[in-house]
Tab-separated table of C-alpha atoms and ligand atoms in Angstrom:
chain	number	residue	atom	x	y	z
A	8	MET	CA	32.494	76.946	43.223
A	9	ASN	CA	32.907	75.847	39.572
A	10	LYS	CA	29.327	75.222	38.373
A	11	ILE	CA	26.896	77.980	38.019
A	12	CYS	CA	23.612	77.967	37.175
A	13	VAL	CA	22.050	81.064	35.752
A	14	ILE	CA	18.216	81.153	35.706
A	15	GLY	CA	16.755	83.705	32.988
A	16	LEU	CA	18.923	84.330	29.660
A	17	GLY	CA	17.835	87.858	29.023
A	18	TYR	CA	19.434	90.867	28.820
A	19	ILE	CA	20.978	90.454	32.115
A	20	GLY	CA	21.308	86.676	32.633
A	21	LEU	CA	22.747	85.899	28.744
A	22	PRO	CA	25.499	88.332	29.255
A	23	THR	CA	26.401	87.725	32.706
A	24	ALA	CA	26.636	83.464	31.863
A	25	ALA	CA	28.780	84.208	29.004
A	26	LEU	CA	31.016	86.043	30.726
A	27	LEU	CA	31.486	83.419	33.521
A	28	ALA	CA	31.782	80.565	31.081
A	29	ASN	CA	34.422	83.039	29.559
A	30	GLN	CA	36.088	83.359	33.013
A	31	GLY	CA	36.592	79.580	33.012
A	32	PHE	CA	33.251	78.815	34.925
A	33	GLU	CA	31.015	75.735	33.836
A	34	VAL	CA	27.981	77.511	33.313
A	35	VAL	CA	24.342	76.052	32.830
A	36	GLY	CA	21.782	79.005	31.193
A	37	VAL	CA	18.212	78.355	32.025
A	38	ASP	CA	14.954	79.662	30.698
A	39	ILE	CA	11.385	79.118	29.715
A	40	ASN	CA	11.567	79.777	26.508
A	41	PRO	CA	12.404	76.868	24.010
A	42	THR	CA	13.814	78.752	21.018
A	43	ILE	CA	16.062	80.835	23.297
A	44	ILE	CA	17.571	77.970	24.656
A	45	GLU	CA	18.045	76.445	20.922
A	46	THR	CA	19.188	79.513	19.655
A	47	ILE	CA	21.950	79.811	22.520
A	48	ASN	CA	22.879	75.922	22.188
A	49	GLN	CA	23.623	76.820	18.373
A	50	GLY	CA	25.987	79.544	19.452
A	51	ASN	CA	23.555	82.372	18.582
A	52	ILE	CA	22.045	85.082	20.717
A	53	HIS	CA	18.257	86.360	20.749
A	54	ILE	CA	19.290	90.144	22.041
A	55	CYS	CA	21.231	92.759	20.208
A	56	GLU	CA	24.137	93.594	22.466
A	57	PRO	CA	27.407	94.534	21.107
A	58	GLU	CA	30.411	91.676	21.303
A	59	LEU	CA	27.777	89.486	23.102
A	60	ASP	CA	27.278	87.175	19.708
A	61	LYS	CA	30.827	86.557	19.574
A	62	LEU	CA	31.549	86.078	23.152
A	63	VAL	CA	28.583	83.620	23.233
A	64	ASN	CA	29.631	81.535	20.241
A	65	ASN	CA	32.821	81.053	21.775
A	66	VAL	CA	31.914	79.765	25.105
A	67	VAL	CA	29.235	77.617	23.533
A	68	ILE	CA	31.649	76.083	21.057
A	69	LYS	CA	34.027	75.688	24.116
A	70	GLY	CA	31.658	73.424	25.882
A	71	LYS	CA	31.685	76.055	28.831
A	72	LEU	CA	28.058	77.370	28.595
A	73	LYS	CA	24.998	75.547	27.569
A	74	ALA	CA	21.752	76.272	27.678
A	75	SER	CA	18.504	74.518	29.186
A	76	LEU	CA	15.176	74.392	30.102
A	77	LYS	CA	15.772	72.853	33.476
A	78	PRO	CA	18.440	73.747	36.168
A	79	GLU	CA	21.019	71.475	36.989
A	80	LEU	CA	22.973	70.583	40.314
A	81	ALA	CA	25.492	73.758	41.112
A	82	ASP	CA	27.596	75.550	43.141
A	83	ILE	CA	25.939	78.658	42.749
A	84	PHE	CA	22.812	79.776	41.329
A	85	ILE	CA	22.194	83.201	39.939
A	86	ILE	CA	18.402	84.583	39.440
A	87	ALA	CA	18.201	87.259	36.892
A	88	VAL	CA	14.287	87.233	35.685
A	89	PRO	CA	12.282	89.950	35.307
A	90	THR	CA	10.412	91.829	38.258
A	91	PRO	CA	7.659	93.563	36.376
A	92	LEU	CA	4.945	95.757	37.471
A	93	ARG	CA	1.445	94.777	37.807
A	94	ASP	CA	-1.599	97.292	36.475
A	95	ASN	CA	-1.759	99.134	39.636
A	96	ASN	CA	1.724	99.678	39.547
A	97	GLN	CA	2.849	97.011	42.284
A	98	PRO	CA	5.844	95.352	42.119
A	99	ASP	CA	5.502	91.578	40.240
A	100	ILE	CA	7.959	89.226	42.210
A	101	SER	CA	6.061	85.940	41.085
A	102	PHE	CA	9.158	85.486	38.179
A	103	VAL	CA	11.432	85.290	41.154
A	104	GLU	CA	9.555	82.985	43.470
A	105	THR	CA	8.926	80.589	40.476
A	106	ALA	CA	12.669	80.622	39.913
A	107	VAL	CA	13.479	80.006	43.245
A	108	LYS	CA	11.101	77.309	43.231
A	109	THR	CA	12.407	75.658	40.327
A	110	ILE	CA	16.030	75.281	41.698
A	111	THR	CA	14.828	74.082	45.266
A	112	PRO	CA	14.907	70.352	43.689
A	113	TYR	CA	18.795	71.050	42.708
A	114	LEU	CA	19.955	72.592	46.027
A	115	LYS	CA	22.835	71.175	47.868
A	116	GLN	CA	24.314	71.913	51.364
A	117	GLY	CA	26.623	75.101	51.311
A	118	ASN	CA	24.925	76.137	47.892
A	119	LEU	CA	24.915	79.723	47.633
A	120	ILE	CA	21.863	81.456	45.717
A	121	ILE	CA	22.469	85.225	44.211
A	122	LEU	CA	19.488	87.397	43.275
A	123	GLU	CA	20.481	89.755	40.652
A	124	SER	CA	16.937	90.801	39.780
A	125	THR	CA	15.895	94.401	40.755
A	126	ILE	CA	13.349	93.546	43.741
A	127	PRO	CA	11.437	95.630	46.183
A	128	VAL	CA	13.081	96.147	49.805
A	129	GLY	CA	12.485	92.960	51.964
A	130	THR	CA	12.516	90.686	49.050
A	131	THR	CA	15.776	88.781	49.754
A	132	GLU	CA	14.338	88.101	53.328
A	133	LYS	CA	10.994	86.912	51.841
A	134	ILE	CA	12.660	84.638	49.522
A	135	ASN	CA	14.710	83.282	52.447
A	136	TYR	CA	11.513	82.166	54.456
A	137	PHE	CA	10.180	81.154	51.183
A	138	ILE	CA	13.317	78.800	50.656
A	139	LYS	CA	13.125	77.525	54.313
A	140	GLU	CA	9.850	76.367	54.092
A	141	ILE	CA	10.391	74.134	51.098
A	142	ILE	CA	13.788	72.876	52.010
A	143	THR	CA	14.092	72.427	56.059
A	144	GLU	CA	16.962	69.734	56.141
A	145	ILE	CA	19.413	71.388	53.744
A	146	THR	CA	21.510	73.704	55.560
A	147	PRO	CA	23.503	75.762	55.429
A	148	ILE	CA	22.207	77.638	52.190
A	149	TYR	CA	23.758	80.857	51.453
A	150	LEU	CA	21.320	83.406	49.597
A	151	ALA	CA	22.425	87.241	48.831
A	152	HIS	CA	21.267	90.101	46.911
A	153	CYS	CA	23.694	91.642	43.944
A	154	PRO	CA	21.776	93.812	42.013
A	155	GLU	CA	22.928	94.020	38.680
A	156	ARG	CA	23.830	97.802	37.528
A	157	VAL	CA	25.214	97.279	33.873
A	158	LEU	CA	24.021	99.707	31.029
A	159	PRO	CA	22.340	97.890	27.961
A	160	GLY	CA	24.676	98.568	25.099
A	161	ASN	CA	27.505	98.552	27.093
A	162	ILE	CA	26.746	95.407	29.147
A	163	LEU	CA	30.159	93.708	28.658
A	164	LYS	CA	32.427	96.002	29.907
A	165	GLU	CA	30.320	97.283	32.713
A	166	LEU	CA	29.833	93.650	34.214
A	167	ILE	CA	33.519	93.747	34.935
A	168	GLU	CA	34.288	97.068	35.398
A	169	ASN	CA	31.205	98.251	37.655
A	170	ASP	CA	31.308	98.522	41.253
A	171	ARG	CA	29.136	95.677	43.223
A	172	VAL	CA	26.930	96.306	46.172
A	173	VAL	CA	26.536	92.645	47.899
A	174	GLY	CA	24.031	91.952	50.652
A	175	GLY	CA	23.097	88.744	52.124
A	176	ILE	CA	20.618	87.601	54.624
A	177	ASP	CA	23.527	86.935	56.945
A	178	GLU	CA	27.243	87.743	57.332
A	179	ASP	CA	28.398	84.421	56.051
A	180	SER	CA	26.091	84.830	52.880
A	181	THR	CA	27.707	88.258	52.252
A	182	LYS	CA	30.855	86.668	52.448
A	183	LYS	CA	30.427	84.408	50.010
A	184	ALA	CA	28.748	86.300	47.437
A	185	ALA	CA	31.346	89.137	47.762
A	186	LEU	CA	34.014	86.467	47.218
A	187	PHE	CA	32.395	85.098	44.139
A	188	TYR	CA	32.028	88.721	42.377
A	189	GLU	CA	35.737	89.539	43.349
A	190	LYS	CA	36.669	86.415	41.180
A	191	PHE	CA	35.702	88.522	37.928
A	192	VAL	CA	34.666	92.021	39.010
A	193	GLN	CA	37.745	94.622	38.486
A	194	GLY	CA	35.367	97.634	40.217
A	195	LYS	CA	35.124	97.074	44.256
A	196	VAL	CA	32.890	94.852	45.608
A	197	ILE	CA	30.999	96.338	48.645
A	198	SER	CA	29.155	94.337	51.386
A	199	THR	CA	26.226	95.328	53.146
A	200	ASN	CA	22.937	93.986	54.186
A	201	SER	CA	20.382	92.425	51.703
A	202	LYS	CA	17.740	95.435	52.454
A	203	THR	CA	20.475	98.185	51.744
A	204	ALA	CA	21.416	96.475	48.793
A	205	GLU	CA	18.046	96.185	47.556
A	206	ILE	CA	17.375	99.904	48.111
A	207	VAL	CA	20.681	101.256	46.810
A	208	LYS	CA	19.586	99.599	43.284
A	209	LEU	CA	16.021	101.541	43.567
A	210	THR	CA	18.084	104.748	44.613
A	211	GLU	CA	20.267	104.657	41.582
A	212	ASN	CA	17.514	104.166	39.093
A	213	SER	CA	14.847	106.842	40.904
A	214	PHE	CA	17.845	109.160	40.693
A	215	ARG	CA	17.985	109.233	37.273
A	216	ASP	CA	14.332	109.093	36.517
A	217	ILE	CA	14.088	112.375	38.620
A	218	ASN	CA	17.019	113.819	36.711
A	219	ILE	CA	15.568	112.765	33.549
A	220	ALA	CA	11.984	114.406	34.596
A	221	PHE	CA	13.697	117.395	35.634
A	222	ALA	CA	15.049	117.854	31.914
A	223	ASN	CA	11.950	116.908	30.199
A	224	GLU	CA	9.828	119.247	32.584
A	225	MET	CA	12.213	122.095	31.471
A	226	SER	CA	11.923	120.961	27.577
A	227	MET	CA	7.712	121.585	28.291
A	228	ILE	CA	8.620	124.767	29.904
A	229	CYS	CA	10.943	126.340	27.238
A	230	ASP	CA	8.482	125.028	24.763
A	231	HIS	CA	5.738	126.966	26.526
A	232	LEU	CA	8.255	130.371	26.730
A	233	ASP	CA	8.948	129.682	22.995
A	234	ILE	CA	12.765	128.810	23.866
A	235	ASN	CA	15.056	126.530	22.372
A	236	VAL	CA	15.624	123.960	25.693
A	237	TRP	CA	18.990	122.469	24.097
A	238	GLU	CA	20.414	125.761	24.242
A	239	VAL	CA	19.483	126.392	27.573
A	240	ILE	CA	20.930	123.058	28.832
A	241	LYS	CA	24.324	123.262	27.123
A	242	LEU	CA	24.551	126.742	28.789
A	243	ALA	CA	23.034	126.020	32.063
A	244	ASN	CA	25.719	122.792	31.783
A	245	LEU	CA	28.403	125.344	31.718
A	246	HIS	CA	28.045	125.871	35.409
A	247	PRO	CA	30.586	123.776	37.268
A	248	ARG	CA	27.777	122.106	39.559
A	249	VAL	CA	24.930	121.883	37.051
A	250	ASN	CA	24.819	118.545	34.967
A	251	ILE	CA	21.188	118.463	33.390
A	252	LEU	CA	20.534	115.405	31.513
A	253	LYS	CA	18.480	115.316	28.192
A	254	PRO	CA	14.773	115.789	27.666
A	255	GLY	CA	13.351	113.080	25.347
A	256	PRO	CA	10.052	111.404	24.626
A	257	GLY	CA	10.122	109.876	27.687
A	258	VAL	CA	11.732	107.364	29.998
A	259	GLY	CA	11.568	103.737	28.687
A	260	GLY	CA	13.343	100.320	28.971
A	261	HIS	CA	12.495	97.549	31.892
A	262	CYS	CA	14.254	99.692	34.739
A	263	ILE	CA	14.181	103.089	35.291
A	264	ALA	CA	10.556	103.441	34.202
A	265	ILE	CA	9.697	100.533	36.575
A	266	ASP	CA	11.616	100.490	39.688
A	267	PRO	CA	11.048	103.975	41.234
A	268	TRP	CA	7.408	102.679	41.522
A	269	PHE	CA	8.795	100.018	43.560
A	270	ILE	CA	9.851	102.589	46.058
A	271	VAL	CA	6.760	104.338	45.706
A	272	ASN	CA	4.994	101.078	46.663
A	273	SER	CA	7.033	100.769	49.942
A	274	SER	CA	6.429	104.557	51.054
A	275	PRO	CA	3.650	105.923	49.333
A	276	ASN	CA	3.332	108.831	51.834
A	277	LEU	CA	6.978	109.703	51.582
A	278	ALA	CA	8.040	109.080	48.116
A	279	LYS	CA	6.527	112.411	46.544
A	280	LEU	CA	9.157	113.596	44.580
A	281	ILE	CA	9.926	110.057	43.061
A	282	LYS	CA	6.442	109.393	42.256
A	283	THR	CA	6.099	113.049	40.672
A	284	ALA	CA	9.185	112.388	38.690
A	285	ARG	CA	7.595	109.340	37.386
A	286	GLU	CA	4.420	111.024	36.158
A	287	VAL	CA	6.354	113.960	34.808
A	288	ASN	CA	8.184	111.423	32.410
A	289	ILE	CA	4.968	109.499	31.658
A	290	ASN	CA	3.288	112.695	30.756
A	291	LYS	CA	6.307	113.807	28.479
A	292	THR	CA	5.122	111.055	26.219
A	293	ASP	CA	1.580	112.366	25.883
A	294	TYR	CA	2.920	115.826	25.540
A	295	VAL	CA	5.183	114.523	22.371
A	296	ILE	CA	2.081	112.665	20.983
A	297	ASN	CA	0.185	115.952	21.224
A	298	GLN	CA	2.748	118.004	19.422
A	299	ILE	CA	2.734	115.223	16.654
A	300	LYS	CA	-1.083	115.665	16.509
A	301	ASN	CA	-0.927	119.454	16.369
A	302	ALA	CA	1.724	119.336	13.412
A	303	ALA	CA	-0.488	116.848	11.636
A	304	THR	CA	-3.646	118.926	11.596
A	305	LYS	CA	-1.587	121.488	9.406
A	306	ILE	CA	-0.972	119.101	6.735
A	307	ASN	CA	-3.795	117.733	4.194
A	308	GLU	CA	-2.975	113.910	3.889
A	309	PRO	CA	-0.224	113.810	7.048
A	310	VAL	CA	2.350	110.760	6.200
A	311	ILE	CA	4.245	110.504	9.480
A	312	ALA	CA	7.564	109.034	9.460
A	313	CYS	CA	8.546	108.119	13.342
A	314	LEU	CA	12.345	107.749	13.588
A	315	GLY	CA	13.294	104.907	16.084
A	316	LEU	CA	11.125	102.624	18.230
A	317	SER	CA	13.165	101.097	20.728
A	318	TYR	CA	13.264	102.459	24.287
A	319	LYS	CA	16.835	104.505	23.684
A	320	ALA	CA	19.382	105.172	20.933
A	321	ASN	CA	21.448	102.206	18.999
A	322	ILE	CA	19.807	99.113	20.816
A	323	ASP	CA	16.880	96.718	19.793
A	324	ASP	CA	14.914	96.742	23.161
A	325	LEU	CA	11.678	97.798	23.071
A	326	ARG	CA	10.306	97.135	26.406
A	327	GLU	CA	8.284	100.301	27.841
A	328	SER	CA	9.400	102.187	25.192
A	329	PRO	CA	7.967	105.682	24.630
A	330	ALA	CA	8.792	105.642	20.784
A	331	LEU	CA	6.664	102.781	20.346
A	332	LYS	CA	3.766	103.785	22.441
A	333	ILE	CA	3.558	106.962	20.745
A	334	VAL	CA	3.736	105.284	17.394
A	335	GLN	CA	1.067	102.820	18.449
A	336	GLN	CA	-1.053	105.967	19.416
A	337	LEU	CA	-0.778	107.855	16.330
A	338	ALA	CA	-1.786	104.835	14.502
A	339	LEU	CA	-5.003	103.821	16.463
A	340	GLU	CA	-6.108	107.280	16.423
A	341	LYS	CA	-5.787	107.260	12.597
A	342	ILE	CA	-3.478	110.605	12.711
A	343	GLY	CA	-2.570	109.629	9.201
A	344	LYS	CA	-0.147	107.201	7.506
A	345	ILE	CA	2.280	106.248	9.952
A	346	ILE	CA	5.906	104.987	9.097
A	347	ALA	CA	7.863	103.410	11.632
A	348	VAL	CA	11.786	103.365	10.836
A	349	GLU	CA	13.760	101.070	13.327
A	350	PRO	CA	17.029	99.732	11.833
A	351	HIS	CA	17.903	97.146	14.677
A	352	ILE	CA	14.400	95.123	14.099
A	353	LYS	CA	13.146	93.455	10.924
A	354	CYS	CA	9.556	93.113	11.575
A	355	LEU	CA	6.995	95.279	13.679
A	356	PRO	CA	6.260	93.679	17.198
A	357	ASN	CA	2.686	92.012	17.617
A	358	ASN	CA	1.297	94.931	19.331
A	359	LEU	CA	1.928	97.191	16.053
A	360	ASN	CA	1.354	94.136	13.548
A	361	ASN	CA	-2.448	94.468	12.970
A	362	LEU	CA	-2.480	98.648	12.577
A	363	GLU	CA	-3.603	98.817	8.873
A	364	ASN	CA	-2.357	102.667	8.503
A	365	LEU	CA	1.251	101.574	9.991
A	366	GLU	CA	4.456	100.166	8.280
A	367	LEU	CA	8.096	99.431	8.621
A	368	LEU	CA	10.031	100.944	6.128
A	369	ASP	CA	13.918	101.765	5.889
A	370	LEU	CA	14.740	105.376	6.240
A	371	GLU	CA	15.266	106.002	2.394
A	372	LEU	CA	11.860	105.232	1.573
A	373	ALA	CA	10.453	106.903	4.523
A	374	PHE	CA	11.865	110.400	3.522
A	375	CYS	CA	10.228	109.720	0.035
A	376	LYS	CA	6.840	109.164	1.591
A	377	ALA	CA	6.484	111.447	4.560
A	378	ASN	CA	5.765	115.085	4.635
A	379	LEU	CA	6.167	114.867	8.378
A	380	VAL	CA	9.305	113.349	10.135
A	381	VAL	CA	9.419	112.989	13.946
A	382	LEU	CA	12.823	111.959	15.261
A	383	LEU	CA	12.253	109.672	18.475
A	384	VAL	CA	15.313	107.846	19.086
A	385	GLY	CA	18.801	109.348	18.537
A	386	HIS	CA	20.029	105.987	16.580
A	387	ASN	CA	23.533	107.055	15.074
A	388	ASP	CA	21.725	106.130	11.658
A	389	PHE	CA	19.605	109.078	12.136
A	390	ILE	CA	22.337	111.390	13.247
A	391	ASN	CA	24.444	111.862	10.309
A	392	LEU	CA	21.671	112.338	7.873
A	393	ASN	CA	21.792	114.461	4.643
A	394	GLN	CA	20.494	117.671	6.003
A	395	GLU	CA	19.347	118.165	2.374
A	396	LEU	CA	16.557	115.300	3.149
A	397	LEU	CA	15.031	117.599	5.929
A	398	GLU	CA	14.167	120.403	3.779
A	399	SER	CA	10.810	120.440	2.731
A	400	LYS	CA	9.551	118.353	5.775
A	401	ILE	CA	7.877	119.288	9.002
A	402	ILE	CA	10.217	118.537	11.618
A	403	ILE	CA	9.598	117.331	15.184
A	404	ASP	CA	13.169	116.570	16.838
A	405	THR	CA	12.656	115.154	20.496
A	406	GLN	CA	16.517	114.587	20.840
A	407	GLY	CA	17.715	117.842	19.832
A	408	ILE	CA	19.805	116.335	17.216
A	409	TRP	CA	18.854	117.897	14.062
B	514	SAJ	N1	16.802	109.035	28.820
B	514	SAJ	C1	16.451	110.320	28.823
B	514	SAJ	N2	17.425	111.121	28.768
B	514	SAJ	C2	18.675	111.148	29.422
B	514	SAJ	C3	19.002	109.599	29.779
B	514	SAJ	C4	18.288	108.718	29.334
B	514	SAJ	O1	15.682	110.692	28.376
B	514	SAJ	O2	19.409	111.987	29.664
B	514	SAJ	C5	16.059	107.934	28.756
B	514	SAJ	C6	16.694	106.962	27.509
B	514	SAJ	O3	16.395	107.188	26.179
B	514	SAJ	C7	15.591	105.773	27.972
B	514	SAJ	C8	15.839	105.755	29.429
B	514	SAJ	O4	15.598	107.252	30.003
B	514	SAJ	O5	14.577	105.848	27.283
B	514	SAJ	C9	16.555	105.023	30.407
B	514	SAJ	O6	17.973	105.214	29.606
B	514	SAJ	P1	19.197	105.061	30.466
B	514	SAJ	O7	20.549	104.964	29.429
B	514	SAJ	O8	19.184	106.342	31.624
B	514	SAJ	O9	19.112	103.680	31.536
B	514	SAJ	P2	18.905	102.141	31.192
B	514	SAJ	O10	17.445	101.837	31.786
B	514	SAJ	O11	19.338	101.484	29.886
B	514	SAJ	O12	19.826	101.606	32.161
B	514	SAJ	C10	19.651	101.926	33.623
B	514	SAJ	C11	21.050	102.311	34.440
B	514	SAJ	N3	20.848	102.895	35.092
B	514	SAJ	C12	21.378	104.215	35.613
B	514	SAJ	O13	22.281	104.694	34.987
B	514	SAJ	C13	21.263	104.499	37.197
B	514	SAJ	C14	21.977	100.806	34.362
B	514	SAJ	O14	22.925	101.286	35.000
B	514	SAJ	C15	21.027	99.991	35.216
B	514	SAJ	O15	21.618	98.766	35.146
B	514	SAJ	C16	19.642	99.621	34.654
B	514	SAJ	O16	18.772	100.716	34.265
B	514	SAJ	C17	19.054	98.511	35.171
B	514	SAJ	O17	19.088	97.602	34.589
B	514	SAJ	O18	18.391	98.960	36.086
């Protein structure tokens, strides 16, 4: 089990590939994007994650990691491609299916395939039938699901330290996969079946979504009753069995805003709380947009500085970002001149690029120009602000920091 092929070099695949290469495995990382392949083979990275640049550089120089548009023969294939939602909130597993199709010509007897992508319940079994249909004569092929559980911003540490849940399509697959993770994971590696592993992952993210929804609902209720929600949460959290999360402008990222729908779709009549939590969190973004619009109507010529575009603090990831949605909506509705401040990106993403009343500026310039300042993301750069800057501005603080 020395050579590993990792399919998908995104936020999970690339750190996983680099970490395995650093553990001594020979790793080929595969992606469909030629720019990503070129970047990695030059020892650079295309995402922002603490310490990842040094690690990738090191393993590429040592020849332990190389990136390629095509898979190669290997002992283990790890699939870490996205599983987005279709327009009707139905899971789209086509990237996983395509990834599996891409590796089938390279499969040989005894290979282990691990699906790390978050997938709807039953997908591992479905993929098993899919593989069996394509390759009939090569057996055994082992297949297991081991959902990634790492927190963007802390990926390299959590890849090693977090417990892992491994569920194979049969006992041998589970055993093989568990043995592999035990080679580099310091946390526990726990064996189960594939359906359980699938729903464990979905349950974790739904749990967090529901708890954030509670915080967001309380923030709107407190607003309505003219009470400071941050003080309420601080005081309620003094209770030994209460631990309320933080309200914000909504829930973003490619995980928590997506995965609960996989459960809702599998059991629509039963997943009432999970669905409502999703709706509350989506609604919180619209609520913030209205707060900003109301504040802007009180200003003659509103110049609105929106601080933060990423989906959470201190990262560059814009996927499903509520902050991005808010900025886009304000600009589209021409609520005023909109200034976006996002220290982690160099230029606006495509969907914000052609909006004539929107520009990306640095913090200092934004404060010079704006009369309304909205804190959307709690980046460190925004926390330690000179308080004098805030004087004479109308402030909306969705993070409870100022
Ligand atoms: N958020 C709040 N209030 C909070 C905490 C978070 O509004 O108190 C918001 C964030 O601003 C962000 C969103 O929720 O928009 C999600 O952020 P997050 O830090 O809670 O989680 P992710 O999406 O970065 O990573 C999650 C993690 N899952 C759990 O904590 C259960 C991570 O461990 C998973 O590996 C990851 O999803 C994934 O890939 O599924």
